[in-house]
Coordinates of C-alpha atoms in Angstrom, one line a residue:
M1 CA 90.9 186.2 135.6
D2 CA 93.1 183.8 137.7
A3 CA 96.3 185.2 136.2
L4 CA 99.6 183.5 136.7
L5 CA 102.7 185.6 136.4
V6 CA 106.4 185.0 136.5
I7 CA 108.6 187.9 137.6
S8 CA 112.3 187.5 137.4
F9 CA 112.9 189.6 140.5
F10 CA 116.5 190.2 140.3
L11 CA 116.2 192.3 137.2
A12 CA 112.4 192.8 137.1
A13 CA 110.7 195.1 134.6
A14 CA 108.6 197.9 136.0
L15 CA 105.8 197.4 133.6
L16 CA 102.2 197.0 134.8
F17 CA 98.8 196.6 133.1
A18 CA 95.3 195.9 134.1
I19 CA 94.1 192.3 134.1
P20 CA 90.4 192.2 133.0
A21 CA 87.9 190.2 134.9
A22 CA 86.6 186.9 133.4
S23 CA 84.6 183.9 134.3
A24 CA 86.0 181.3 136.6
A25 CA 85.8 178.7 133.8
A26 CA 88.0 180.8 131.4
P27 CA 91.6 179.7 130.8
R28 CA 94.2 181.4 133.0
A29 CA 96.1 184.2 131.2
F30 CA 99.9 184.1 131.7
F31 CA 101.9 187.4 131.9
V32 CA 105.7 187.5 132.3
F33 CA 107.9 190.3 133.6
G34 CA 111.6 190.0 133.7
D35 CA 115.0 189.9 132.1
S36 CA 116.9 187.6 129.8
L37 CA 116.0 184.5 131.8
V38 CA 112.3 184.9 130.6
D39 CA 112.6 187.2 127.6
N40 CA 111.1 185.3 124.5
G41 CA 111.8 187.8 121.8
N42 CA 111.1 191.4 122.9
N43 CA 114.7 192.5 122.4
N44 CA 114.3 191.6 118.7
Y45 CA 112.2 194.7 118.5
L46 CA 114.5 197.0 120.5
M47 CA 117.6 198.9 119.6
T48 CA 119.9 197.1 122.0
T49 CA 123.0 194.9 121.9
A50 CA 121.4 192.4 124.2
R51 CA 120.1 190.2 121.5
A52 CA 119.6 186.4 121.0
D53 CA 118.8 186.4 117.3
A54 CA 121.8 184.4 116.0
P55 CA 123.2 180.9 116.7
P56 CA 123.9 179.1 118.9
Y57 CA 120.7 180.5 120.5
G58 CA 117.8 178.3 119.5
I59 CA 119.7 175.3 118.3
D60 CA 117.5 173.0 120.3
F61 CA 114.2 175.0 119.8
P62 CA 111.7 173.1 117.7
T63 CA 112.5 175.2 114.7
H64 CA 116.2 174.9 115.4
M65 CA 116.4 178.7 114.8
P66 CA 117.1 181.7 117.1
T67 CA 113.9 183.3 118.4
G68 CA 115.1 186.0 120.7
R69 CA 115.2 183.5 123.7
F70 CA 118.4 183.7 125.6
S71 CA 118.5 179.8 125.6
N72 CA 119.4 176.9 123.4
G73 CA 115.7 176.0 123.3
L74 CA 112.6 176.5 125.4
N75 CA 112.7 178.8 128.3
I76 CA 111.0 178.6 131.7
P77 CA 107.8 180.5 130.6
D78 CA 107.6 178.1 127.6
I79 CA 107.6 175.2 129.9
I80 CA 105.0 176.7 132.2
S81 CA 102.7 177.3 129.2
E82 CA 103.0 173.7 128.3
H83 CA 101.9 172.7 131.7
L84 CA 99.0 175.2 131.6
G85 CA 98.0 173.5 128.3
S86 CA 98.3 176.8 126.4
E87 CA 100.5 178.2 123.7
P88 CA 103.4 180.4 124.8
A89 CA 102.5 184.1 125.4
L90 CA 103.9 186.3 122.7
P91 CA 106.3 189.2 123.3
Y92 CA 104.4 192.4 124.0
L93 CA 106.2 194.1 121.1
S94 CA 105.1 191.4 118.6
P95 CA 102.8 192.7 115.9
D96 CA 101.0 189.2 116.2
L97 CA 99.8 190.1 119.7
R98 CA 96.3 191.0 118.9
G99 CA 92.8 189.5 118.9
D100 CA 92.5 186.2 120.7
K101 CA 96.3 186.0 121.3
L102 CA 95.7 188.7 123.9
L103 CA 93.7 186.2 125.9
V104 CA 96.6 183.9 126.2
G105 CA 98.6 186.7 128.0
A106 CA 101.8 188.5 127.1
N107 CA 105.5 188.5 127.8
F108 CA 107.0 191.9 128.9
A109 CA 110.5 190.6 129.8
S110 CA 113.5 192.2 128.2
A111 CA 117.1 191.1 128.4
G112 CA 119.3 193.7 130.2
V113 CA 116.7 195.5 132.2
G114 CA 117.9 196.8 135.6
I115 CA 116.3 196.9 138.9
L116 CA 114.9 200.3 139.9
N117 CA 113.7 201.9 143.1
D118 CA 110.1 201.8 141.8
T119 CA 109.9 198.2 140.7
G120 CA 108.2 197.5 144.0
I121 CA 105.0 198.7 142.4
Q122 CA 104.7 195.4 140.6
F123 CA 103.0 194.2 143.9
R124 CA 99.9 196.2 142.8
L125 CA 99.3 193.3 140.6
Y126 CA 97.1 191.8 143.3
E127 CA 95.0 194.9 143.2
L128 CA 94.7 194.6 139.4
G129 CA 93.4 191.0 139.6
A130 CA 96.4 188.7 139.7
R131 CA 95.9 185.8 142.1
R132 CA 99.0 183.7 141.4
V133 CA 102.3 185.5 141.1
V134 CA 105.5 183.5 141.0
V135 CA 108.5 185.7 142.1
T136 CA 111.8 184.1 141.3
G137 CA 114.9 184.8 143.3
T138 CA 118.3 185.1 141.7
G139 CA 119.9 182.1 140.1
M140 CA 123.6 181.2 140.1
I141 CA 124.6 184.6 138.9
G142 CA 128.2 183.9 139.8
C143 CA 128.3 180.9 137.5
V144 CA 126.9 182.5 134.2
P145 CA 129.2 181.9 131.2
A146 CA 130.1 185.6 130.9
E147 CA 131.2 185.7 134.5
L148 CA 133.2 182.5 134.1
A149 CA 134.8 183.7 130.9
M150 CA 135.8 187.2 132.3
H151 CA 136.8 186.5 135.9
S152 CA 137.2 182.8 136.6
I153 CA 140.7 181.3 136.6
D154 CA 140.1 177.7 137.7
G155 CA 136.5 177.3 136.5
E156 CA 135.0 178.1 140.0
C157 CA 132.0 180.4 140.2
A158 CA 132.5 184.0 141.5
R159 CA 132.3 183.9 145.2
D160 CA 131.1 187.5 145.8
L161 CA 128.1 187.1 143.4
T162 CA 127.3 183.7 144.9
E163 CA 127.2 185.1 148.3
A164 CA 125.0 188.0 147.2
A165 CA 122.5 185.5 145.8
D166 CA 122.6 183.5 149.1
L167 CA 121.9 186.6 151.1
F168 CA 119.1 187.9 148.8
N169 CA 117.0 184.9 148.2
P170 CA 116.1 184.1 151.9
Q171 CA 115.1 187.8 152.4
L172 CA 112.9 187.7 149.3
A173 CA 111.1 184.6 150.6
R174 CA 110.5 186.3 154.0
M175 CA 109.3 189.5 152.3
L176 CA 106.8 187.6 150.2
G177 CA 105.6 185.7 153.3
E178 CA 105.0 189.0 155.1
L179 CA 103.2 190.3 152.1
N180 CA 100.9 187.3 151.9
A181 CA 100.2 187.7 155.6
E182 CA 99.0 191.3 154.9
I183 CA 96.8 190.2 152.1
G184 CA 95.4 187.2 154.0
R185 CA 96.0 184.6 151.2
D186 CA 99.0 183.0 149.4
V187 CA 99.2 185.0 146.2
F188 CA 102.9 185.6 145.9
I189 CA 105.0 182.4 145.5
S190 CA 108.7 182.4 146.0
A191 CA 110.6 180.2 143.5
N192 CA 114.1 179.1 144.5
T193 CA 115.8 179.7 141.2
N194 CA 119.2 179.2 142.7
R195 CA 118.4 175.6 143.7
V196 CA 116.9 174.8 140.3
S197 CA 119.9 176.3 138.5
F198 CA 122.2 174.2 140.6
D199 CA 120.3 171.1 139.8
F200 CA 120.3 172.0 136.0
M201 CA 124.0 172.5 136.1
F202 CA 125.2 169.5 138.0
N203 CA 122.4 167.0 137.4
P204 CA 121.3 167.8 133.7
Q205 CA 120.4 164.2 133.0
D206 CA 117.5 164.3 135.4
Y207 CA 115.7 166.9 133.2
G208 CA 115.9 165.4 129.7
K209 CA 114.3 167.6 127.0
Y210 CA 113.3 170.2 129.6
T211 CA 116.8 171.3 130.4
V212 CA 117.2 175.0 129.8
A213 CA 120.8 176.1 129.2
I214 CA 121.2 179.9 129.4
I215 CA 124.0 180.8 127.0
Q216 CA 124.1 184.5 127.4

């Protein structure tokens, strides 16, 4: 199966599972690992304070109701699913994830997960059959609403966190390039989330209905 995965690398979940083989004509399955940027409802099933089950979350979702997504509406995996021509992958904890729904994929993201020393084992995904893995860098972590509310005096983003993202993202891209060279094919794709976040924040009119506002 030509599986497409999105991994929010800064706070990546260390969850792995086998991806079964399928014919080349079969639709691609979509599996998601990560944190609140890509969580689409797993935390609704967990005992945690990191929840998005009340307004204003979901106010721009088609149902106008909170869904567990840490966004006012669709999140990035939802948009990718649209472009793949498939329905969004369900949270892995959802009781509805069974039968044919399993062929669509699954979302393993959970808001608040931390980065661990063993999260590097996610790169075994290639050995398990994944052939397109999108690894996102860190976004504008110094500009998230919580950071601005707690530490910003004049509305500027936190400089130390901004600098940390600027240091981390190029190193991530280089590491993925080296990994692809070892494999001999371009499997791991680096996504510049920082640049995308910057565009969303300062040029929202360019994105119309696809603008994703993280309001955590």
